[in-house]
Amino acid sequence: MEEILKGQDDRIKDQINKFKEQDDRLKEQDDRLKEQDKVIRELMKKIEQLENK
């Protein structure tokens, strides 16, 4: 019985670690997307300024 619980505990810990790794990757991706969004907004402002000249 104890061995079964130990195996389940190990699998749960592995899953938690995988979720944490996935969360880290998603946070990195979110940071990149925010940076891209910032650059695009700046470019749009510049384009708008050029069109208004």
Backbone as a ProteinNet text record, in pm:
[ID]
protein_1_A
[PRIMARY]
MEEILKGQDDRIKDQINKFKEQDDRLKEQDDRLKEQDKVIRELMKKIEQLENK
[TERTIARY]
82.4	0	86.3	188.9	276.1	348.6	389.4	460.4	370.1	243.4	148.3	134.1	119.3	105.9	232.8	347.6	475.5	482.8	441.7	442.2	348	230.5	135	191.1	253.4	312.9	420.6	503.9	609.6	550.9	444.9	381.7	319.8	257.7	197.9	306.5	417.3	528.9	584	594	639.8	543.3	414.1	314.9	324.5	340.6	353.9	475.4	587.2	708	685.6	613.4	584	496.4	397.8	311.6	391.8	484.3	568.1	655	712.7	794.2	708.5	588.2	498.1	460.5	435.3	401	515.8	638	754.6	764.5	742.5	748	638.2	520.4	409.3	438.1	499.4	535.3	639	737.5	838	772.3	681	610.3	526.6	461.9	381.9	469.6	587.1	679.9	721.2	749.6	787.3	671.7	551	434.7	409.8	430.1	413.8	516.9	639	743.8	710.9	663.6	624.6	509.7	414.3	300.3	348.5	443.2	498.6	564.7	643.3	712.5	610.9	508.9	406.4	333.6	300.5	231.2	318.5	446.9	539	545.4	551.9	555.3	426.3	313.6	185.5	179.4	232.2	236.8	322.3	437.6	527.1	460.5	391.5	321.6	213.3	141.1	33.9	93.6	207	271.6	312.8	366.1	408.6	286.8	177.5	57.4	-1.9	17.1	-39.9	46.2	160.8	250.5	206.3
-120.3	0	126	123.9	241	267.8	161	175.5	238.8	199.5	256.4	406.6	444.2	585.9	663	600.1	664.6	688.1	587.2	602.3	712	718.5	824.1	960.7	967.2	1092.8	1139.9	1048.3	1082.7	1133.6	1066.8	1109.9	1248.3	1271.9	1403.7	1510.7	1480.5	1576	1604.3	1499.7	1518.3	1608.5	1585.1	1667.9	1812.5	1833.6	1970.2	2038.9	1966	2023.4	2058	1970	1998	2122.1	2134.6	2253.2	2379.7	2370	2486	2525.3	2424.9	2453.5	2516.7	2463.7	2518.9	2662.2	2686.4	2820.8	2917.8	2873.3	2957.9	2991.3	2889.8	2913.9	3011.2	2996	3085.8	3229	3242.3	3376.6	3440.9	3362.3	3413.6	3454	3370.7	3401.1	3527.8	3542.1	3660.7	3786	3774.9	3888.9	3928.4	3828.3	3856.6	3923.2	3873.2	3931.2	4074.9	4100.6	4237.9	4330.1	4280.9	4361.2	4386.5	4283.2	4300	4399.1	4391	4482.7	4626.7	4645.5	4779	4834.5	4751.2	4792	4826	4742	4765.5	4896.2	4922.5	5048.6	5169.9	5158.5	5268.7	5290.1	5180.8	5191.6	5253.8	5215.1	5270.2	5421	5464	5607.3	5680.9	5622.7	5686.1	5695	5588.3	5588.2	5696.7	5705.3	5805.8	5946.7	5967.7	6098.9	6132.3	6032.6	6056	6085.5	6017.8	6039.1	6177	6229.4	6360.1	6477.7	6447.4	6556.1	6609.3
0	0	0	85.5	94.6	-37.3	-104.9	-232.2	-338.1	-336.8	-432.6	-407.8	-281.5	-247.5	-282.6	-260.8	-294.5	-445.5	-524.1	-669.6	-715	-653.5	-688.6	-651.2	-533.7	-487	-584.4	-631.2	-726	-858	-904.8	-1030.8	-1015.3	-900.9	-876.3	-871.5	-806	-800.4	-939.8	-1022.1	-1160.7	-1237.2	-1218.7	-1287.5	-1242.6	-1113.3	-1060.4	-1121.8	-1132.1	-1191.9	-1338.7	-1411.1	-1551.6	-1564.4	-1474.9	-1478.2	-1448.8	-1354.2	-1321.5	-1440.8	-1508.6	-1627.3	-1736.7	-1755.7	-1855.9	-1819.5	-1691.1	-1644.3	-1672	-1647.5	-1674.7	-1822.9	-1909	-2053.9	-2096.5	-2039.4	-2075.1	-2028.4	-1912.7	-1864.1	-1956.3	-2000	-2093.7	-2225	-2273.4	-2397.7	-2380.6	-2266	-2238.5	-2238	-2177.7	-2175.7	-2317.9	-2401.6	-2540.6	-2615.4	-2593.6	-2661.3	-2615.7	-2487.6	-2437.1	-2501.2	-2515.8	-2578.1	-2724.8	-2795.1	-2935.1	-2947.4	-2856.8	-2857.2	-2840	-2750	-2725.1	-2852.6	-2919.9	-3042.2	-3151.8	-3165.2	-3268.2	-3241.6	-3116.5	-3082.7	-3115.6	-3086.8	-3118.6	-3269.8	-3345.2	-3491.3	-3544.5	-3487.2	-3530.9	-3505.2	-3390.9	-3359.6	-3461.9	-3496.3	-3593.9	-3730.8	-3769.7	-3897.9	-3898.1	-3788.9	-3776.6	-3785.8	-3721.4	-3727.2	-3869.6	-3941.1	-4078.9	-4168.6	-4144.2	-4225.8	-4200.4	-4083	-4047.5	-4094.1	-4147.6	-4192	-4327
[MASK]
+++++++++++++++++++++++++++++++++++++++++++++++++++++

